[in-house]
mmCIF file of C-alpha atoms in Angstrom:
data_model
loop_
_atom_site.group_PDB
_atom_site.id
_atom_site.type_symbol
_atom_site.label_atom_id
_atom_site.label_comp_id
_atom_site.label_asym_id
_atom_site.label_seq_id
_atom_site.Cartn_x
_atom_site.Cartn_y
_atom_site.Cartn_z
ATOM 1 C CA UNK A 18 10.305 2.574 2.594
ATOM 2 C CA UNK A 19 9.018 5.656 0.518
ATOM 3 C CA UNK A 20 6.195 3.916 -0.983
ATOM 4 C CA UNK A 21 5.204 2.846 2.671
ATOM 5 C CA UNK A 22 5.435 6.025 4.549
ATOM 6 C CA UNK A 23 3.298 7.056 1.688
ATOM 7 C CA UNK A 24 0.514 5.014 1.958
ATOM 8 C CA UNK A 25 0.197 5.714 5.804
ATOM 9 C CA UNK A 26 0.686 9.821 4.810
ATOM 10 C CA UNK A 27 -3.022 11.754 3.800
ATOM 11 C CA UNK A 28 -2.674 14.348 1.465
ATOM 12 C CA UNK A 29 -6.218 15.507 0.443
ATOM 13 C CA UNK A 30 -8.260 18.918 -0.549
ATOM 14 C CA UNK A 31 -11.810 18.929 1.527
ATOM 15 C CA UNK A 32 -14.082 21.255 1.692
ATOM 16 C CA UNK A 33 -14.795 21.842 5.405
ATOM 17 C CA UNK A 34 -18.533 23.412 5.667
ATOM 18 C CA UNK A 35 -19.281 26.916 7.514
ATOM 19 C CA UNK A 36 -21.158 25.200 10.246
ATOM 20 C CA UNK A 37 -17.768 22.948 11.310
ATOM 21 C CA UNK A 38 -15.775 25.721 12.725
ATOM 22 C CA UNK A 39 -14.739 23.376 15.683
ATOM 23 C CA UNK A 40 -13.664 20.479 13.262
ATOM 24 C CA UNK A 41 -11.296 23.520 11.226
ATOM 25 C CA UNK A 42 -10.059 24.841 14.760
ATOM 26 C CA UNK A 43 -9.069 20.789 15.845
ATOM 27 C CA UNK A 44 -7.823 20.334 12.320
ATOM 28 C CA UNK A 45 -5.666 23.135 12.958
ATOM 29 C CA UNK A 46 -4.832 23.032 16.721
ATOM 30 C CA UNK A 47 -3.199 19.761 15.439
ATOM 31 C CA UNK A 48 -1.079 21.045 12.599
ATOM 32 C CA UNK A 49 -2.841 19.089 10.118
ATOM 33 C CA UNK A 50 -3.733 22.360 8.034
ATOM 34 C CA UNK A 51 -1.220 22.945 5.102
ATOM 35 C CA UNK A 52 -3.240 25.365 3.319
ATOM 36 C CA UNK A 53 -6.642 26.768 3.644
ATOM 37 C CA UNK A 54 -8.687 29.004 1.507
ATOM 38 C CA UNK A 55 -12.356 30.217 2.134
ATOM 39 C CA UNK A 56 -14.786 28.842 -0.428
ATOM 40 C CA UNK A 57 -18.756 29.847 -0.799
ATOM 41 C CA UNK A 58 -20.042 27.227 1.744
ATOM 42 C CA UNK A 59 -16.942 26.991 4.297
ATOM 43 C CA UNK A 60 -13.298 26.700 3.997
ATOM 44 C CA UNK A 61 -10.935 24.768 0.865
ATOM 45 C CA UNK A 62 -8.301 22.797 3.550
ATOM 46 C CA UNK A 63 -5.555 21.075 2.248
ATOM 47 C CA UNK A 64 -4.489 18.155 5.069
ATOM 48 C CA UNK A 65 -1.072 16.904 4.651
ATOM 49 C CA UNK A 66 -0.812 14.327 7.445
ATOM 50 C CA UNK A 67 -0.292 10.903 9.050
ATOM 51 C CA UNK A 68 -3.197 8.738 8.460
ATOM 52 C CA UNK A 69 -2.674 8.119 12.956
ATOM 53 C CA UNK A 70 -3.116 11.543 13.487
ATOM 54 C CA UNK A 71 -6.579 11.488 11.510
ATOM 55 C CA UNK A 72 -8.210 8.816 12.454
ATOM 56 C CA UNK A 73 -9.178 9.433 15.854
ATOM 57 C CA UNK A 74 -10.724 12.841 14.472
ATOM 58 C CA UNK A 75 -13.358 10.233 13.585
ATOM 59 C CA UNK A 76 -14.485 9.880 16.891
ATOM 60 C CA UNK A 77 -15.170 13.845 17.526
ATOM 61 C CA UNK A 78 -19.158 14.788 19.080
ATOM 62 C CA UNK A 79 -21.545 16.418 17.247
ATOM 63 C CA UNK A 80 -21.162 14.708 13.733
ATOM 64 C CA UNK A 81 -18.160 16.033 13.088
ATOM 65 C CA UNK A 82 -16.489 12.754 13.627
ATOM 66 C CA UNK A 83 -19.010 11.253 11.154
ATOM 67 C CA UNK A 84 -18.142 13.444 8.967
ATOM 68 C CA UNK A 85 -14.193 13.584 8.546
ATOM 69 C CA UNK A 86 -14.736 10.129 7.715
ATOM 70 C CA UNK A 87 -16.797 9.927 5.140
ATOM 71 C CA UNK A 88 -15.291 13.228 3.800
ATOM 72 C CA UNK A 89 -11.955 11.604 3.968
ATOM 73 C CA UNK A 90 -13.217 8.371 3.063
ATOM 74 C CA UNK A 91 -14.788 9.725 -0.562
ATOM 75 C CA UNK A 92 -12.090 12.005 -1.525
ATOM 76 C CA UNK A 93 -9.090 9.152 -1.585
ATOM 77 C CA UNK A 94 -11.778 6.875 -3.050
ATOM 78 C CA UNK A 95 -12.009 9.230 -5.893
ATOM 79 C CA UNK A 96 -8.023 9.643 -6.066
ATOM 80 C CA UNK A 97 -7.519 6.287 -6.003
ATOM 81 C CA UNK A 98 -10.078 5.625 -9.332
ATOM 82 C CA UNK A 99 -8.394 8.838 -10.702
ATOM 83 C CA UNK A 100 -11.486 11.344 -10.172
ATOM 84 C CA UNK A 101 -10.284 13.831 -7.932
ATOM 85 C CA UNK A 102 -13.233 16.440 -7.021
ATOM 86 C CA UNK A 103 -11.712 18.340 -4.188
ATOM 87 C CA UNK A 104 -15.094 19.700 -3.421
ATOM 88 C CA UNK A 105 -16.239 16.864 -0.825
ATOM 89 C CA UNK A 106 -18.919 17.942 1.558
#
């Protein structure tokens, strides 16, 4: 059951860029923040959540949809081969 609750849980660094203040507010307005720290081009945010709670964040206006994706999409490609580079833009 563990290893199946795991694989539908996100836990992931990304670096959210200074011009995506409304993606950081949704991120957390829906308590999928577990950390944040400020870093030169936007915020460091540390997600901790249910893959069903993030993947209708895809669909957000204004490219911000497009980009949690393929944000999310490159950083647990890179876990996955073992080259974690928290610093996805």
């Amino acid at each position: 059951i563990a290893a199946t609750l795991s694989v539908d849980r996100v836990r992931v660094t990304l670096t959210v860029p200074a011009g995506a203040g409304r993606l950081r507010a949704r991120l957390h307005a829906q308590g999928l923040v577990a950390a944040e720290r400020p870093d030169d081009g936007g915020w460091q945010v540390d997600i901790d959540a249910p893959r069903a709670l993030l993947e209708p964040l895809f669909g957000l206006p204004g490219g911000d949809g497009e980009w949690m994706r393929e944000a999310l999409e490159t950083e647990l490609g890179e876990e996955r081969r073992g080259h974690h580079d928290p610093a996805v833009r």
